Amino acid sequence: MKSAVETLNPTRVRLTVEVPFEELKDSLDAAYKKINQQVTVKGFRKGKVPARVIDQRFGRGAVLEEAVNDALPKFYTDAVNEAELSVLGQPEVDITELKDGETLNFTAEVDIRPTIEIPDFSGIEVEVDAVEVTEEDVDKAVEELRERFASTAPVERAAEDGDVVTIDLQAKVDGEVLEDGVADGVSYTIGSGELLEGIDDAVKGLEAGGEATFTSELKGGSAAGKEAEVTVKVTQVAKRELPELDDEFAQLASEFDTIEELRADSRKRLENMKQYDQATQAQERVLEKLLDLVEVPVPEKLLEDEINTRKHNLEHHQLGQMGLDLAKYLEIQGKSEEEFDAETKEAAVKGIKTQFVLDELVKQEKLNVNQEELTEHLMRRAASSGMSPDQFAQAVVEGGQVPLLVGEVARGKALAVVVEKATVKDTNGEVIDLDDEEDETESAETEATEASAEEKTEG
């Protein structure tokens, strides 16, 4: 077999392959054997039909077609390996010449990973938000905890903002009560915005036994997105009562004995959260600067596939769970379809570039992933997916996704290398030392890389 490579553009090549006919012998034998098992010829036992009879009865062309289909993947793979190409996706194969007993010639066009030069990135500088926790921040955190320990007591008066009402609901569309449009004994906090638009105005001012009707667009169910006439009946009005902010509350709501200790712990938690956000922000901004430094051509087919994948996941998974279609989603977002398409393409390009650049850094820095790192990553991914580690691990193995997870960890380590060499300052001008890169990198690296289709399409 002889092969040659022609570069069509920085991300696509054409392989020209010439195969001497004798190298098709194994595939020809396999083709005769396969056809033998499928046909019946009078006078011959099944599977024992001579090759010359198969040629006479069914045509030599059918045998050659079967043999070529069997042999092409191997010859294509050999040509790819010989040229040391890193291919993406499936090739477009064209048989240019097939002469029985002489030769098989074919071409294969396929996308490849572009050659990327990573420049010196040690001069990258970024600015991030300073970690500042105010007394107002602590007050808000403690108040949110206090809200969780609120109790309710029934009152005999009209409902007001903040009250918890028990209500019965009935929704009609075009005058017909929906099968899934009736709910009794629903508990609702007025002003929370957790139910239908317009319900707050409808129930405020009603006492137990009071009833009101309003129109609202349904958020979910069989008539999601349609205008409905909703009847709401209040069966109970209850006032929320908050505990006093004292040492007794601290002992009730935490492991601390005093409210001062509880506030100190709240401050520490807020500082940790803001430090985490700061580290994530640093990674995202360093990554942006790194991508700006590197010229990365993007394969057209890979980009098209990535855009389609993102749209499919949004429409059929995320929006479907919310009872929305794309048109309604765009209306809520205040975006045109053209703006949405442009944003989707921009995000897809960034995702692909990020994978290419970080994968190149993995090679350049000779980064490896050990079992402990892979296990830690798997545990985090399992937690974010809502599955147990064992369930998630089984799904990963059965889906052949282990290399994808290894790639995510490796790219996370590559990004950490860049962040470590960058200068990160906060808005106060202080240089930030991000110590725990390994733990903090997860969110930024995953967001930047997991949506890219490169891993799924790499051949």
Coordinates of C-alpha atoms in Angstrom, one line a residue, residues 43-355:
G43 CA -26.3 -29.0 -6.1
F44 CA -24.1 -27.5 -3.4
R45 CA -24.3 -27.8 0.4
K46 CA -24.8 -24.4 2.2
G47 CA -21.5 -22.7 2.7
K48 CA -19.7 -25.0 0.2
V49 CA -20.4 -23.1 -3.0
P50 CA -17.2 -22.7 -5.1
A51 CA -16.0 -19.1 -5.7
R52 CA -16.3 -19.6 -9.5
V53 CA -20.0 -20.5 -9.1
I54 CA -20.6 -17.5 -6.9
D55 CA -19.0 -15.3 -9.6
Q56 CA -21.2 -16.9 -12.3
R57 CA -24.5 -16.8 -10.3
F58 CA -24.1 -13.5 -8.4
G59 CA -21.4 -11.6 -10.3
R60 CA -17.8 -10.9 -9.4
G61 CA -18.8 -7.2 -8.8
A62 CA -20.9 -8.2 -5.7
V63 CA -17.9 -10.0 -4.3
L64 CA -15.5 -7.1 -5.0
E65 CA -18.0 -4.6 -3.4
E66 CA -18.2 -6.7 -0.3
A67 CA -14.4 -7.1 -0.1
V68 CA -13.7 -3.4 -0.6
N69 CA -16.2 -2.4 2.0
D70 CA -14.5 -4.8 4.4
A71 CA -10.9 -3.6 3.5
L72 CA -11.3 0.2 3.3
P73 CA -11.4 0.9 7.1
K74 CA -8.1 -1.0 7.6
F75 CA -6.3 0.7 4.7
Y76 CA -7.6 4.1 5.7
T77 CA -6.4 3.6 9.3
D78 CA -3.0 2.4 8.1
A79 CA -2.7 5.5 5.9
V80 CA -3.7 7.8 8.8
N81 CA -1.2 6.1 11.1
E82 CA 1.6 6.2 8.5
A83 CA 1.1 10.0 8.1
E84 CA 0.8 10.4 11.9
L85 CA -2.5 12.4 11.5
S86 CA -4.8 13.3 14.4
V87 CA -8.1 13.0 12.6
L88 CA -11.5 14.3 13.7
G89 CA -14.8 12.6 12.7
Q90 CA -15.4 10.3 9.8
P91 CA -13.7 10.6 6.4
E92 CA -15.4 11.2 3.1
V93 CA -14.1 8.3 1.0
D94 CA -14.2 8.2 -2.8
I95 CA -13.0 5.0 -4.7
T96 CA -11.2 6.5 -7.7
E97 CA -10.2 3.2 -9.4
L98 CA -10.9 -0.5 -8.9
K99 CA -9.4 -2.9 -11.4
D100 CA -10.0 -6.6 -10.7
G101 CA -6.7 -8.3 -10.2
E102 CA -4.7 -5.1 -10.4
T103 CA -5.4 -2.3 -8.0
L104 CA -7.7 -0.4 -5.6
N105 CA -7.2 3.4 -5.5
F106 CA -9.2 5.7 -3.2
T107 CA -9.1 9.1 -1.6
A108 CA -10.3 10.1 1.8
E109 CA -10.9 13.7 2.9
V110 CA -11.0 14.2 6.7
D111 CA -10.7 16.9 9.3
I112 CA -7.6 17.0 11.4
R113 CA -6.5 18.7 14.6
P114 CA -4.7 21.9 13.5
T115 CA -1.0 22.4 14.4
I116 CA -1.0 24.8 17.3
E117 CA 2.0 26.9 18.5
I118 CA 1.6 27.8 22.2
P119 CA 3.5 31.0 22.9
D120 CA 5.1 32.1 26.2
F121 CA 2.1 32.7 28.5
S122 CA 4.0 33.6 31.7
G123 CA 3.2 37.3 31.0
I124 CA -0.5 36.9 31.3
E125 CA -2.1 39.3 33.8
V126 CA -5.7 39.4 34.9
E127 CA -7.8 41.3 37.4
V128 CA -10.4 39.6 39.6
D129 CA -12.9 40.8 42.3
A130 CA -11.5 41.3 45.7
V131 CA -12.7 39.1 48.5
E132 CA -14.6 41.4 50.7
V133 CA -17.3 40.4 53.2
T134 CA -19.3 43.3 54.7
E135 CA -21.5 43.4 57.7
E136 CA -24.5 43.6 55.4
D137 CA -23.4 40.4 53.7
V138 CA -23.3 38.6 57.1
D139 CA -26.6 40.1 58.1
K140 CA -28.2 38.8 54.9
A141 CA -26.7 35.3 55.5
V142 CA -28.0 35.1 59.0
E143 CA -31.4 36.4 58.0
E144 CA -31.6 33.7 55.3
L145 CA -30.9 31.1 58.0
R146 CA -33.5 32.7 60.3
E147 CA -36.1 32.5 57.5
R148 CA -35.5 28.7 57.3
F149 CA -36.4 28.4 60.9
A150 CA -39.6 30.5 60.6
S151 CA -42.8 29.0 62.0
T152 CA -46.4 29.8 60.9
A153 CA -49.5 30.5 62.9
P154 CA -53.0 30.7 61.5
V155 CA -54.6 34.2 61.7
E156 CA -58.2 35.4 61.1
R157 CA -57.6 38.3 58.8
A158 CA -57.0 39.1 55.1
A159 CA -53.8 37.8 53.5
E160 CA -50.8 40.1 53.3
D161 CA -47.3 40.1 51.7
G162 CA -45.2 37.4 53.4
D163 CA -48.1 35.4 54.7
V164 CA -48.3 31.6 54.0
V165 CA -51.7 30.8 52.4
T166 CA -53.2 27.3 51.8
I167 CA -55.0 27.4 48.5
D168 CA -57.0 25.3 46.1
L169 CA -56.4 26.0 42.4
Q170 CA -58.4 25.3 39.2
A171 CA -57.2 26.2 35.7
K172 CA -59.4 26.4 32.6
V173 CA -58.3 26.9 29.0
D174 CA -61.1 27.8 26.5
G175 CA -63.6 27.2 29.2
E176 CA -62.6 23.6 29.9
V177 CA -61.0 22.5 33.2
L178 CA -57.6 20.9 32.5
E179 CA -57.1 17.3 33.7
D180 CA -53.8 18.4 35.3
G181 CA -55.2 21.9 36.2
V182 CA -56.6 21.1 39.6
A183 CA -54.6 21.2 42.8
D184 CA -55.9 21.3 46.4
G185 CA -54.1 22.2 49.7
V186 CA -51.2 24.0 48.0
S187 CA -49.0 26.0 50.5
Y188 CA -47.8 29.3 49.0
T189 CA -45.8 32.2 50.5
I190 CA -47.2 35.5 49.1
G191 CA -44.5 37.4 47.2
S192 CA -42.2 34.4 46.7
G193 CA -42.9 34.2 42.9
E194 CA -43.0 30.4 43.1
L195 CA -46.4 29.9 41.4
L196 CA -48.3 31.6 38.6
E197 CA -47.9 35.2 37.6
G198 CA -50.8 37.3 39.0
I199 CA -51.5 35.0 42.0
D200 CA -50.1 37.4 44.5
D201 CA -52.5 40.2 43.6
A202 CA -55.4 37.7 43.5
V203 CA -54.9 36.3 47.0
K204 CA -53.8 39.5 48.8
G205 CA -56.8 40.8 50.7
L206 CA -58.6 37.5 50.8
E207 CA -59.5 35.8 54.1
A208 CA -60.0 32.1 54.6
G209 CA -62.9 31.0 52.4
G210 CA -62.3 33.9 49.9
E211 CA -62.1 33.2 46.2
A212 CA -60.7 35.1 43.2
T213 CA -60.2 34.5 39.5
F214 CA -57.3 35.8 37.3
T215 CA -55.6 35.0 34.0
S216 CA -52.1 33.7 33.7
E217 CA -49.8 31.9 31.3
L218 CA -49.2 28.4 32.4
K219 CA -45.6 27.5 33.0
G220 CA -45.9 23.7 32.7
G221 CA -48.2 20.8 32.2
S222 CA -50.4 19.8 29.3
A223 CA -51.2 23.4 28.4
A224 CA -47.8 25.0 29.0
G225 CA -47.5 28.4 27.4
K226 CA -51.3 28.9 27.1
E227 CA -53.4 31.6 28.8
A228 CA -55.6 30.1 31.4
E229 CA -58.4 31.3 33.6
V230 CA -57.3 30.4 37.1
T231 CA -59.7 30.2 40.1
V232 CA -58.0 30.3 43.5
K233 CA -59.7 29.7 46.8
V234 CA -57.9 30.5 50.1
T235 CA -58.6 27.9 52.8
Q236 CA -56.2 29.2 55.4
V237 CA -54.1 32.3 56.1
A238 CA -51.0 31.9 58.3
K239 CA -48.5 34.5 59.5
R240 CA -44.8 33.7 59.4
E241 CA -43.1 34.2 62.7
L242 CA -39.3 34.6 62.8
P243 CA -37.2 33.5 65.8
E244 CA -35.3 36.1 67.8
L245 CA -31.7 36.5 66.8
D246 CA -30.2 35.5 70.1
D247 CA -28.0 32.8 71.6
E248 CA -31.0 30.4 71.8
F249 CA -31.4 30.8 68.0
A250 CA -27.7 30.1 67.4
Q251 CA -28.0 26.8 69.4
L252 CA -31.2 25.9 67.5
A253 CA -29.8 26.6 64.0
S254 CA -26.1 25.6 64.4
E255 CA -23.5 23.9 66.5
F256 CA -22.6 27.2 68.1
D257 CA -23.5 28.5 71.5
T258 CA -23.7 32.2 70.8
I259 CA -25.0 34.5 68.0
E260 CA -21.6 36.0 67.8
E261 CA -20.0 32.6 67.0
L262 CA -22.7 32.0 64.4
R263 CA -22.0 35.3 62.7
A264 CA -18.3 34.6 62.7
D265 CA -18.9 31.3 61.1
S266 CA -21.2 32.9 58.5
R267 CA -18.5 35.4 57.7
K268 CA -15.9 32.6 57.2
R269 CA -18.3 30.7 54.9
L270 CA -18.9 33.8 52.9
E271 CA -15.2 34.4 52.6
N272 CA -14.6 30.8 51.4
M273 CA -17.4 31.2 48.8
K274 CA -15.9 34.4 47.5
Q275 CA -12.4 32.9 47.4
Y276 CA -13.8 30.1 45.3
D277 CA -15.6 32.5 43.0
Q278 CA -12.4 34.5 42.8
A279 CA -10.4 31.4 41.8
T280 CA -13.0 30.5 39.2
Q281 CA -13.0 34.0 37.9
A282 CA -9.2 34.0 37.6
Q283 CA -9.2 30.7 35.6
E284 CA -11.9 32.0 33.2
R285 CA -10.0 35.2 32.6
V286 CA -6.6 33.6 32.3
L287 CA -8.2 31.2 29.8
E288 CA -9.6 34.1 27.8
K289 CA -6.2 35.7 27.6
L290 CA -4.5 32.4 26.6
L291 CA -7.0 31.9 23.8
D292 CA -6.3 35.5 22.6
L293 CA -2.6 34.6 22.3
V294 CA -3.1 31.5 20.2
E295 CA -4.2 31.3 16.5
V296 CA -6.6 28.3 16.4
P297 CA -8.3 27.4 13.1
V298 CA -11.6 25.5 13.7
P299 CA -12.7 22.7 11.4
E300 CA -16.0 23.6 9.7
K301 CA -17.7 20.2 10.1
L302 CA -16.7 19.9 13.7
L303 CA -18.1 23.4 14.4
E304 CA -21.3 22.6 12.6
D305 CA -21.7 19.4 14.6
E306 CA -20.9 21.2 17.9
I307 CA -23.5 23.9 17.1
N308 CA -26.2 21.3 16.3
T309 CA -25.3 19.4 19.5
R310 CA -25.7 22.5 21.7
K311 CA -29.0 23.4 20.1
H312 CA -30.3 19.8 20.5
N313 CA -29.3 19.7 24.1
L314 CA -31.0 23.0 24.8
E315 CA -34.2 22.3 23.0
H316 CA -34.7 18.6 23.9
H317 CA -33.3 18.5 27.4
Q318 CA -33.0 21.8 29.2
L319 CA -36.0 23.5 27.8
G320 CA -38.1 20.4 27.7
Q321 CA -37.7 20.0 31.4
M322 CA -39.0 23.5 31.9
G323 CA -42.0 23.0 29.6
L324 CA -40.6 25.5 27.1
D325 CA -39.8 25.5 23.4
L326 CA -37.1 27.5 21.7
A327 CA -39.4 30.3 20.5
K328 CA -40.8 30.9 24.0
Y329 CA -37.3 30.7 25.5
L330 CA -36.0 33.4 23.1
E331 CA -39.1 35.5 23.9
I332 CA -38.3 35.3 27.6
Q333 CA -34.6 36.1 26.9
G334 CA -35.5 39.0 24.7
K335 CA -33.3 37.6 21.9
S336 CA -33.9 37.1 18.2
E337 CA -33.1 33.8 16.5
E338 CA -30.2 35.5 14.7
E339 CA -28.7 36.6 18.0
F340 CA -29.2 33.2 19.5
D341 CA -27.5 31.5 16.6
A342 CA -24.6 34.0 16.8
E343 CA -24.1 33.4 20.5
T344 CA -24.3 29.6 20.1
K345 CA -21.7 29.7 17.4
E346 CA -19.4 31.9 19.5
A347 CA -19.7 29.5 22.4
A348 CA -19.1 26.5 20.2
V349 CA -16.0 28.1 18.7
K350 CA -14.6 28.9 22.2
G351 CA -15.3 25.4 23.4
I352 CA -13.5 23.8 20.5
K353 CA -10.5 26.2 20.7
T354 CA -10.3 25.6 24.4
Q355 CA -10.0 21.9 24.0

